[in-house]
Amino acid sequence: MNKKKWMEVGLVCLLFLFLAGYVEASEKSLNHQNEIVRGKEGSRDNLVELTVDAGDLLKAYDYELMVPAVKITEKQAKKYFTQAEREIDASFFSQGETGEHVTTAVNMKENYVGGLVKAEWSLDHYDVVDTDGQILSDELTKQGTLVQATADLRCGEEKESYVFSFMVFPRKLSKEEQILVDIQNAVEQEGNQKGKEVFILPDEVNGIQLEWKEKKQHLVLKVFFFELIVVILLRLVILERAKTEQNKRKEQMSLDYSEVVSKLLILLGSGMSLKQSWNRISAQYLDKRQKNECTERYVYEEMVITNYEICDGESERIAYEKFAERTGLGPYQRLVRILIQNLQTGSRGLCELLEQEAADAMEERKAYARKLGEEAGTKMLLPLVLMLGIVIAIIMVPAMLSFKL
């Protein structure tokens, strides 16, 4: 890991330390006068972890103290009750309705005045209005039904009841809603008949002809779209795997380039011809592969193919050109140009060119290795950032929950 990456890791560590120090300082509840600030009215009790010394009897004894919030006085409670009753009057009925004429659901909330006042509701006609405030239209008459609502309000230790009444009327149905009600009644009437083995759907309701059809499931269309999505996902997976394999091949061949040049240089320097050197390298690789002494190396696989082509009668020049085309990498194409040039002009000076190429290849390999290391470090930043977010959440959430409202 280079100096830049060490600095990044150090900054992350310092950030963790800073956050830990900030949270520890912000969570302090006890001041120098042995005072603890209590939570505001209506907030929950605060658990404070302390240590206490009592002469020689106790030393750094862990003591948990539940500090209650500020108690609400009777005068304050009456004020909040008044505000809650105003909120009930403003929010109980739906918009545009009043207590003299109610046709839609009523809103019975559990908290008022920002949560300072709790409410428990009770009705005297649950056959007209249910516990959720929904109107049960089946039990209503055109004259309306008087419903009494009671809200038992509680603010701290103080209690008060708020009682009021409202008239509930059946809602006027639209033509579509009315025909649906009539159809439902006709269907229920048919279902209540005893002894019938078949269920006969009504042909008409109030003079309106009904046409029944079984709803299509469109199973074929759903399966088609599902298969289409699966095929697209499989295609994307295949393309991604092919791209990954191609990148892996390029990386491996780039790293093996200096080794290939060095082997050619050694064998050519020992007096072998280019063809013999190429054949020797290919044979050594195949022998190691058969003995499972090495893994598959893409560049040597291509060299084996080139060696077979030469043995089958292909000219060396064409075989080397095909090798450069299959590899598709600039360094190997440069090597092939050197080899083809010396096939035309002779082997004089070939070793010197390969020595220079080997030195350049080694420098390129070092630079490429550094690049891969930097990319790996960059990829590690995402997990580090995710870990940072998790640590911040672990530290900050309890701190925020313990803040006094």
CSV table of C-alpha atoms in Angstrom, one decimal:
chain,number,residue,atom,x,y,z
A,1,MET,CA,0.0,0.0,0.0
A,2,ASN,CA,1.5,3.4,-1.0
A,3,LYS,CA,1.7,6.5,1.0
A,4,LYS,CA,-1.5,8.0,-0.4
A,5,LYS,CA,-3.5,4.9,0.7
A,6,TRP,CA,-2.0,5.0,4.2
A,7,MET,CA,-3.0,8.6,4.5
A,8,GLU,CA,-6.6,7.8,3.4
A,9,VAL,CA,-6.8,5.0,6.0
A,10,GLY,CA,-5.3,7.3,8.7
A,11,LEU,CA,-8.0,10.0,7.9
A,12,VAL,CA,-10.8,7.5,8.2
A,13,CYS,CA,-9.4,6.4,11.6
A,14,LEU,CA,-9.1,10.0,12.7
A,15,LEU,CA,-12.7,10.5,11.6
A,16,PHE,CA,-13.9,7.6,13.7
A,17,LEU,CA,-12.0,8.9,16.8
A,18,PHE,CA,-13.5,12.4,16.2
A,19,LEU,CA,-17.1,11.0,16.0
A,20,ALA,CA,-16.6,8.8,19.1
A,21,GLY,CA,-15.3,11.9,21.0
A,22,TYR,CA,-18.2,14.0,19.8
A,23,VAL,CA,-20.8,11.4,20.7
A,24,GLU,CA,-19.2,10.8,24.2
A,25,ALA,CA,-19.2,14.6,24.9
A,26,SER,CA,-22.8,15.1,23.6
A,27,GLU,CA,-24.2,12.2,25.7
A,28,LYS,CA,-23.0,13.7,29.0
A,29,SER,CA,-26.0,14.4,31.3
A,30,LEU,CA,-24.4,15.2,34.6
A,31,ASN,CA,-22.8,18.7,35.1
A,32,HIS,CA,-20.3,19.9,37.7
A,33,GLN,CA,-23.1,20.8,40.2
A,34,ASN,CA,-24.4,17.2,40.2
A,35,GLU,CA,-27.4,18.3,38.2
A,36,ILE,CA,-29.2,16.3,35.4
A,37,VAL,CA,-31.4,18.2,33.0
A,38,ARG,CA,-34.8,16.5,32.9
A,39,GLY,CA,-36.7,15.9,29.7
A,40,LYS,CA,-39.3,18.3,28.6
A,41,GLU,CA,-43.0,17.8,29.3
A,42,GLY,CA,-44.4,14.8,27.6
A,43,SER,CA,-41.0,13.3,26.7
A,44,ARG,CA,-40.0,9.8,27.9
A,45,ASP,CA,-37.9,9.1,31.0
A,46,ASN,CA,-34.1,9.2,30.4
A,47,LEU,CA,-31.8,6.4,31.6
A,48,VAL,CA,-28.5,7.8,32.8
A,49,GLU,CA,-25.6,5.5,33.5
A,50,LEU,CA,-23.4,6.8,36.4
A,51,THR,CA,-20.7,5.7,38.8
A,52,VAL,CA,-20.8,6.6,42.5
A,53,ASP,CA,-18.2,6.6,45.2
A,54,ALA,CA,-19.2,6.3,48.9
A,55,GLY,CA,-16.1,6.7,51.0
A,56,ASP,CA,-14.4,3.4,51.5
A,57,LEU,CA,-17.6,1.4,51.1
A,58,LEU,CA,-18.1,2.0,47.3
A,59,LYS,CA,-15.6,2.7,44.6
A,60,ALA,CA,-16.7,3.4,41.1
A,61,TYR,CA,-20.0,1.5,41.6
A,62,ASP,CA,-22.1,1.3,38.5
A,63,TYR,CA,-25.4,3.0,39.1
A,64,GLU,CA,-28.3,3.3,36.6
A,65,LEU,CA,-30.7,6.1,37.2
A,66,MET,CA,-34.1,6.6,35.5
A,67,VAL,CA,-34.6,10.4,35.4
A,68,PRO,CA,-38.3,11.2,34.8
A,69,ALA,CA,-39.3,14.0,32.5
A,70,VAL,CA,-40.8,17.2,33.9
A,71,LYS,CA,-44.2,16.6,35.4
A,72,ILE,CA,-47.1,18.5,34.0
A,73,THR,CA,-49.0,20.6,36.5
A,74,GLU,CA,-52.8,20.7,36.8
A,75,LYS,CA,-52.9,24.2,35.4
A,76,GLN,CA,-50.8,23.2,32.4
A,77,ALA,CA,-52.9,20.0,31.9
A,78,LYS,CA,-56.2,22.1,31.7
A,79,LYS,CA,-54.6,24.3,29.1
A,80,TYR,CA,-53.5,21.3,27.0
A,81,PHE,CA,-57.0,19.7,27.4
A,82,THR,CA,-58.5,22.9,26.0
A,83,GLN,CA,-56.1,22.7,23.0
A,84,ALA,CA,-56.9,19.0,22.5
A,85,GLU,CA,-60.6,19.7,22.4
A,86,ARG,CA,-60.1,22.4,19.8
A,87,GLU,CA,-58.0,19.9,17.7
A,88,ILE,CA,-60.8,17.3,18.0
A,89,ASP,CA,-63.4,19.8,16.8
A,90,ALA,CA,-61.2,20.7,13.9
A,91,SER,CA,-60.1,17.2,12.8
A,92,PHE,CA,-62.9,14.8,13.9
A,93,PHE,CA,-65.2,15.4,10.9
A,94,SER,CA,-64.2,15.1,7.2
A,95,GLN,CA,-63.7,18.3,5.3
A,96,GLY,CA,-67.0,20.1,4.5
A,97,GLU,CA,-69.0,18.1,7.2
A,98,THR,CA,-70.3,19.2,10.6
A,99,GLY,CA,-71.7,17.3,13.6
A,100,GLU,CA,-75.3,17.9,12.3
A,101,HIS,CA,-74.7,15.9,9.1
A,102,VAL,CA,-72.0,13.2,8.9
A,103,THR,CA,-71.8,10.8,5.9
A,104,THR,CA,-68.1,9.9,5.7
A,105,ALA,CA,-65.6,8.4,8.1
A,106,VAL,CA,-64.6,10.3,11.3
A,107,ASN,CA,-61.1,10.7,12.5
A,108,MET,CA,-60.4,9.4,16.0
A,109,LYS,CA,-56.7,10.2,16.7
A,110,GLU,CA,-54.8,8.8,19.7
A,111,ASN,CA,-52.6,11.8,20.3
A,112,TYR,CA,-53.2,15.6,20.4
A,113,VAL,CA,-51.2,18.7,21.2
A,114,GLY,CA,-48.0,17.2,19.8
A,115,GLY,CA,-48.4,14.0,21.8
A,116,LEU,CA,-48.8,15.7,25.1
A,117,VAL,CA,-52.5,14.6,25.3
A,118,LYS,CA,-53.5,10.9,24.8
A,119,ALA,CA,-57.0,10.0,23.9
A,120,GLU,CA,-59.1,6.8,24.3
A,121,TRP,CA,-62.3,6.8,22.3
A,122,SER,CA,-65.6,5.1,22.9
A,123,LEU,CA,-68.9,5.3,21.0
A,124,ASP,CA,-72.4,4.3,22.0
A,125,HIS,CA,-73.4,3.0,18.5
A,126,TYR,CA,-70.7,0.7,17.1
A,127,ASP,CA,-73.4,-0.7,14.8
A,128,VAL,CA,-73.3,2.6,13.0
A,129,VAL,CA,-69.7,3.7,13.4
A,130,ASP,CA,-67.0,1.1,13.9
A,131,THR,CA,-63.8,1.4,16.0
A,132,ASP,CA,-61.8,2.8,13.0
A,133,GLY,CA,-64.4,5.6,12.4
A,134,GLN,CA,-65.9,4.0,9.3
A,135,ILE,CA,-69.6,4.5,8.7
A,136,LEU,CA,-71.6,1.3,8.5
A,137,SER,CA,-74.2,2.3,5.9
A,138,ASP,CA,-76.2,-0.9,6.2
A,139,GLU,CA,-77.5,0.1,9.7
A,140,LEU,CA,-78.4,3.7,8.7
A,141,THR,CA,-81.8,5.2,8.1
A,142,LYS,CA,-82.8,8.2,6.1
A,143,GLN,CA,-83.8,10.0,9.3
A,144,GLY,CA,-80.2,9.6,10.6
A,145,THR,CA,-78.8,8.2,13.8
A,146,LEU,CA,-77.5,10.2,16.8
A,147,VAL,CA,-74.1,8.9,17.9
A,148,GLN,CA,-72.4,10.0,21.1
A,149,ALA,CA,-68.6,10.0,21.2
A,150,THR,CA,-66.5,10.1,24.4
A,151,ALA,CA,-62.8,11.0,24.4
A,152,ASP,CA,-61.0,10.1,27.6
A,153,LEU,CA,-58.1,12.6,27.6
A,154,ARG,CA,-55.0,12.0,29.7
A,155,CYS,CA,-52.2,14.5,30.1
A,156,GLY,CA,-49.5,13.4,32.5
A,157,GLU,CA,-51.3,12.3,35.7
A,158,GLU,CA,-54.4,14.5,34.9
A,159,LYS,CA,-57.5,13.1,33.2
A,160,GLU,CA,-60.6,14.6,31.6
A,161,SER,CA,-63.5,13.4,29.4
A,162,TYR,CA,-64.7,15.2,26.3
A,163,VAL,CA,-68.2,14.2,25.3
A,164,PHE,CA,-70.1,15.3,22.1
A,165,SER,CA,-72.7,13.9,19.7
A,166,PHE,CA,-73.1,13.9,15.9
A,167,MET,CA,-75.8,12.8,13.4
A,168,VAL,CA,-74.9,10.1,10.9
A,169,PHE,CA,-76.8,9.8,7.6
A,170,PRO,CA,-76.4,7.4,4.8
A,171,ARG,CA,-74.3,8.7,2.0
A,172,LYS,CA,-76.0,9.4,-1.3
A,173,LEU,CA,-74.8,6.8,-3.8
A,174,SER,CA,-73.9,7.5,-7.4
A,175,LYS,CA,-75.6,5.5,-10.2
A,176,GLU,CA,-72.5,3.2,-10.4
A,177,GLU,CA,-72.5,2.7,-6.7
A,178,GLN,CA,-76.2,2.0,-6.6
A,179,ILE,CA,-76.1,-0.6,-9.3
A,180,LEU,CA,-73.3,-2.4,-7.5
A,181,VAL,CA,-75.3,-2.4,-4.3
A,182,ASP,CA,-78.3,-3.8,-6.2
A,183,ILE,CA,-76.1,-6.5,-7.8
A,184,GLN,CA,-74.7,-7.4,-4.5
A,185,ASN,CA,-78.1,-7.8,-3.0
A,186,ALA,CA,-79.3,-10.0,-5.9
A,187,VAL,CA,-76.2,-12.2,-5.6
A,188,GLU,CA,-76.6,-12.6,-1.8
A,189,GLN,CA,-80.3,-13.5,-2.3
A,190,GLU,CA,-79.3,-16.2,-4.7
A,191,GLY,CA,-76.6,-17.5,-2.4
A,192,ASN,CA,-79.0,-17.7,0.5
A,193,GLN,CA,-81.3,-20.2,-1.3
A,194,LYS,CA,-81.0,-23.7,0.0
A,195,GLY,CA,-80.9,-27.0,-1.8
A,196,LYS,CA,-79.7,-25.6,-5.1
A,197,GLU,CA,-76.6,-27.3,-6.6
A,198,VAL,CA,-75.8,-24.5,-9.0
A,199,PHE,CA,-75.3,-20.7,-8.5
A,200,ILE,CA,-77.3,-18.7,-11.0
A,201,LEU,CA,-76.1,-15.2,-11.6
A,202,PRO,CA,-78.9,-12.6,-12.1
A,203,ASP,CA,-79.6,-11.6,-15.7
A,204,GLU,CA,-81.0,-8.2,-14.8
A,205,VAL,CA,-81.2,-5.8,-11.9
A,206,ASN,CA,-83.9,-3.1,-11.8
A,207,GLY,CA,-84.5,-3.5,-15.5
A,208,ILE,CA,-80.8,-3.2,-16.4
A,209,GLN,CA,-79.5,-6.2,-18.3
A,210,LEU,CA,-76.3,-7.8,-16.9
A,211,GLU,CA,-73.7,-9.6,-19.0
A,212,TRP,CA,-71.3,-11.8,-17.0
A,213,LYS,CA,-67.8,-12.9,-18.2
A,214,GLU,CA,-65.1,-14.7,-16.4
A,215,LYS,CA,-62.1,-12.5,-15.8
A,216,LYS,CA,-59.0,-13.5,-17.9
A,217,GLN,CA,-55.9,-14.3,-16.1
A,218,HIS,CA,-53.6,-13.4,-19.0
A,219,LEU,CA,-51.3,-16.3,-17.9
A,220,VAL,CA,-49.7,-16.6,-21.4
A,221,LEU,CA,-48.8,-12.9,-21.5
A,222,LYS,CA,-47.4,-13.0,-17.9
A,223,VAL,CA,-45.3,-16.0,-18.7
A,224,PHE,CA,-44.1,-14.4,-21.9
A,225,PHE,CA,-42.9,-11.2,-20.0
A,226,PHE,CA,-41.4,-13.3,-17.3
A,227,GLU,CA,-39.4,-15.4,-19.9
A,228,LEU,CA,-38.4,-12.1,-21.7
A,229,ILE,CA,-37.0,-10.7,-18.4
A,230,VAL,CA,-35.2,-13.9,-17.7
A,231,VAL,CA,-33.6,-14.0,-21.2
A,232,ILE,CA,-32.5,-10.3,-20.9
A,233,LEU,CA,-31.0,-10.9,-17.5
A,234,LEU,CA,-29.2,-14.1,-18.7
A,235,ARG,CA,-27.9,-12.1,-21.7
A,236,LEU,CA,-26.6,-9.3,-19.4
A,237,VAL,CA,-25.0,-11.9,-17.1
A,238,ILE,CA,-23.3,-13.6,-20.1
A,239,LEU,CA,-22.1,-10.3,-21.4
A,240,GLU,CA,-20.8,-9.3,-18.0
A,241,ARG,CA,-19.0,-12.6,-17.6
A,242,ALA,CA,-17.5,-12.3,-21.0
A,243,LYS,CA,-16.3,-8.8,-20.2
A,244,THR,CA,-14.8,-10.0,-16.9
A,245,GLU,CA,-13.1,-12.9,-18.6
A,246,GLN,CA,-11.7,-10.6,-21.4
A,247,ASN,CA,-10.3,-8.2,-18.7
A,248,LYS,CA,-8.8,-11.1,-16.8
A,249,ARG,CA,-7.2,-12.3,-20.1
A,250,LYS,CA,-5.7,-8.9,-20.8
A,251,GLU,CA,-4.3,-8.5,-17.3
A,252,GLN,CA,-2.8,-11.9,-17.3
A,253,MET,CA,-1.2,-11.6,-20.7
A,254,SER,CA,0.2,-8.1,-19.8
A,255,LEU,CA,1.8,-9.5,-16.7
A,256,ASP,CA,3.3,-12.5,-18.6
A,257,TYR,CA,4.8,-10.4,-21.4
A,258,SER,CA,8.1,-9.7,-19.7
A,259,GLU,CA,8.5,-13.5,-18.9
A,260,VAL,CA,7.8,-14.4,-22.5
A,261,VAL,CA,10.4,-11.9,-23.8
A,262,SER,CA,13.0,-13.1,-21.2
A,263,LYS,CA,12.5,-16.8,-22.2
A,264,LEU,CA,12.9,-15.9,-25.9
A,265,LEU,CA,16.0,-13.9,-25.1
A,266,ILE,CA,17.7,-16.8,-23.1
A,267,LEU,CA,16.9,-19.4,-25.7
A,268,LEU,CA,18.0,-17.3,-28.7
A,269,GLY,CA,21.1,-16.3,-26.8
A,270,SER,CA,22.0,-20.0,-26.3
A,271,GLY,CA,22.1,-20.5,-30.1
A,272,MET,CA,18.6,-21.7,-30.9
A,273,SER,CA,16.7,-20.4,-33.9
A,274,LEU,CA,13.5,-18.5,-33.4
A,275,LYS,CA,11.4,-21.5,-34.5
A,276,GLN,CA,13.3,-23.8,-32.1
A,277,SER,CA,12.9,-21.3,-29.2
A,278,TRP,CA,9.2,-20.9,-29.8
A,279,ASN,CA,8.8,-24.7,-30.0
A,280,ARG,CA,10.8,-25.2,-26.8
A,281,ILE,CA,8.7,-22.6,-24.8
A,282,SER,CA,5.4,-24.2,-26.0
A,283,ALA,CA,6.6,-27.8,-25.2
A,284,GLN,CA,7.7,-26.8,-21.7
A,285,TYR,CA,4.3,-25.2,-21.0
A,286,LEU,CA,2.4,-28.2,-22.3
A,287,ASP,CA,4.5,-30.5,-20.2
A,288,LYS,CA,3.8,-28.5,-17.0
A,289,ARG,CA,0.1,-28.4,-17.9
A,290,GLN,CA,0.0,-32.2,-18.2
A,291,LYS,CA,1.7,-32.6,-14.9
A,292,ASN,CA,-0.6,-29.9,-13.3
A,293,GLU,CA,2.4,-27.9,-12.3
A,294,CYS,CA,0.9,-24.6,-13.5
A,295,THR,CA,-2.5,-23.1,-14.3
A,296,GLU,CA,-3.7,-22.1,-17.7
A,297,ARG,CA,-1.9,-19.1,-19.1
A,298,TYR,CA,-3.5,-17.4,-22.1
A,299,VAL,CA,-0.4,-16.2,-23.8
A,300,TYR,CA,1.2,-19.7,-23.7
A,301,GLU,CA,-2.0,-21.2,-25.0
A,302,GLU,CA,-1.7,-18.8,-28.0
A,303,MET,CA,2.0,-19.7,-28.4
A,304,VAL,CA,1.0,-23.4,-28.5
A,305,ILE,CA,-1.5,-22.7,-31.3
A,306,THR,CA,1.1,-20.8,-33.2
A,307,ASN,CA,3.6,-23.6,-32.8
A,308,TYR,CA,1.1,-26.1,-34.2
A,309,GLU,CA,0.4,-23.9,-37.2
A,310,ILE,CA,4.2,-23.7,-37.9
A,311,CYS,CA,4.5,-27.5,-37.6
A,312,ASP,CA,1.6,-27.9,-40.0
A,313,GLY,CA,3.4,-26.0,-42.7
A,314,GLU,CA,2.3,-22.4,-42.0
A,315,SER,CA,5.0,-19.9,-42.7
A,316,GLU,CA,6.6,-18.4,-39.6
A,317,ARG,CA,5.7,-14.9,-40.6
A,318,ILE,CA,2.0,-15.6,-41.1
A,319,ALA,CA,1.9,-17.7,-37.9
A,320,TYR,CA,3.4,-14.9,-35.9
A,321,GLU,CA,1.1,-12.3,-37.4
A,322,LYS,CA,-1.9,-14.4,-36.5
A,323,PHE,CA,-0.5,-14.7,-32.9
A,324,ALA,CA,-0.3,-10.9,-32.7
A,325,GLU,CA,-3.8,-10.6,-34.0
A,326,ARG,CA,-5.2,-13.1,-31.5
A,327,THR,CA,-3.5,-11.5,-28.5
A,328,GLY,CA,-4.7,-8.0,-29.5
A,329,LEU,CA,-2.3,-6.3,-27.1
A,330,GLY,CA,0.3,-3.6,-28.2
A,331,PRO,CA,3.3,-5.2,-26.5
A,332,TYR,CA,2.9,-8.6,-28.3
A,333,GLN,CA,2.3,-6.8,-31.6
A,334,ARG,CA,5.5,-4.9,-31.0
A,335,LEU,CA,7.4,-8.2,-30.3
A,336,VAL,CA,6.0,-9.8,-33.4
A,337,ARG,CA,7.2,-6.8,-35.5
A,338,ILE,CA,10.7,-7.3,-34.1
A,339,LEU,CA,10.6,-11.1,-34.8
A,340,ILE,CA,9.3,-10.6,-38.4
A,341,GLN,CA,11.9,-7.9,-39.1
A,342,ASN,CA,14.7,-10.3,-38.1
A,343,LEU,CA,13.2,-13.1,-40.1
A,344,GLN,CA,13.7,-10.9,-43.2
A,345,THR,CA,17.1,-9.4,-42.3
A,346,GLY,CA,18.6,-12.2,-40.2
A,347,SER,CA,19.2,-12.7,-36.5
A,348,ARG,CA,22.0,-10.2,-36.2
A,349,GLY,CA,21.1,-7.7,-33.5
A,350,LEU,CA,18.0,-9.6,-32.4
A,351,CYS,CA,19.3,-10.3,-28.9
A,352,GLU,CA,20.1,-6.7,-28.4
A,353,LEU,CA,16.6,-5.7,-29.4
A,354,LEU,CA,15.1,-8.3,-27.1
A,355,GLU,CA,17.3,-7.2,-24.2
A,356,GLN,CA,16.0,-3.7,-24.6
A,357,GLU,CA,12.4,-5.0,-25.0
A,358,ALA,CA,12.8,-7.2,-21.9
A,359,ALA,CA,14.0,-4.2,-19.8
A,360,ASP,CA,11.1,-2.1,-21.1
A,361,ALA,CA,8.7,-5.0,-20.5
A,362,MET,CA,9.9,-5.3,-16.9
A,363,GLU,CA,9.3,-1.6,-16.3
A,364,GLU,CA,5.8,-1.8,-17.9
A,365,ARG,CA,5.0,-4.8,-15.6
A,366,LYS,CA,6.0,-2.8,-12.5
A,367,ALA,CA,3.9,0.1,-13.7
A,368,TYR,CA,1.0,-2.2,-14.5
A,369,ALA,CA,1.3,-3.9,-11.1
A,370,ARG,CA,1.2,-0.5,-9.3
A,371,LYS,CA,-1.9,0.4,-11.3
A,372,LEU,CA,-3.6,-2.8,-10.3
A,373,GLY,CA,-2.7,-2.1,-6.6
A,374,GLU,CA,-4.1,1.4,-6.9
A,375,GLU,CA,-7.3,0.1,-8.4
A,376,ALA,CA,-7.6,-2.5,-5.6
A,377,GLY,CA,-7.2,0.2,-3.1
A,378,THR,CA,-9.9,2.3,-4.8
A,379,LYS,CA,-12.2,-0.7,-4.7
A,380,MET,CA,-11.6,-1.0,-1.0
A,381,LEU,CA,-12.8,2.5,-0.4
A,382,LEU,CA,-16.5,1.5,-1.0
A,383,PRO,CA,-16.5,-1.2,1.8
A,384,LEU,CA,-14.7,1.3,4.0
A,385,VAL,CA,-17.3,4.0,3.4
A,386,LEU,CA,-20.1,1.5,4.0
A,387,MET,CA,-18.4,0.4,7.3
A,388,LEU,CA,-18.1,4.1,8.2
A,389,GLY,CA,-21.8,4.6,7.6
A,390,ILE,CA,-22.6,1.6,9.7
A,391,VAL,CA,-20.4,2.8,12.6
A,392,ILE,CA,-21.9,6.3,12.4
A,393,ALA,CA,-25.4,4.7,12.6
A,394,ILE,CA,-24.4,2.5,15.5
A,395,ILE,CA,-22.9,5.5,17.4
A,396,MET,CA,-25.4,8.3,16.4
A,397,VAL,CA,-28.7,6.5,16.6
A,398,PRO,CA,-28.5,5.8,20.4
A,399,ALA,CA,-27.2,9.3,20.9
A,400,MET,CA,-30.1,10.9,19.0
A,401,LEU,CA,-32.6,8.7,20.8
A,402,SER,CA,-31.2,9.8,24.2
A,403,PHE,CA,-31.5,13.5,23.3
A,404,LYS,CA,-34.0,15.3,25.6
A,405,LEU,CA,-36.9,16.7,23.7
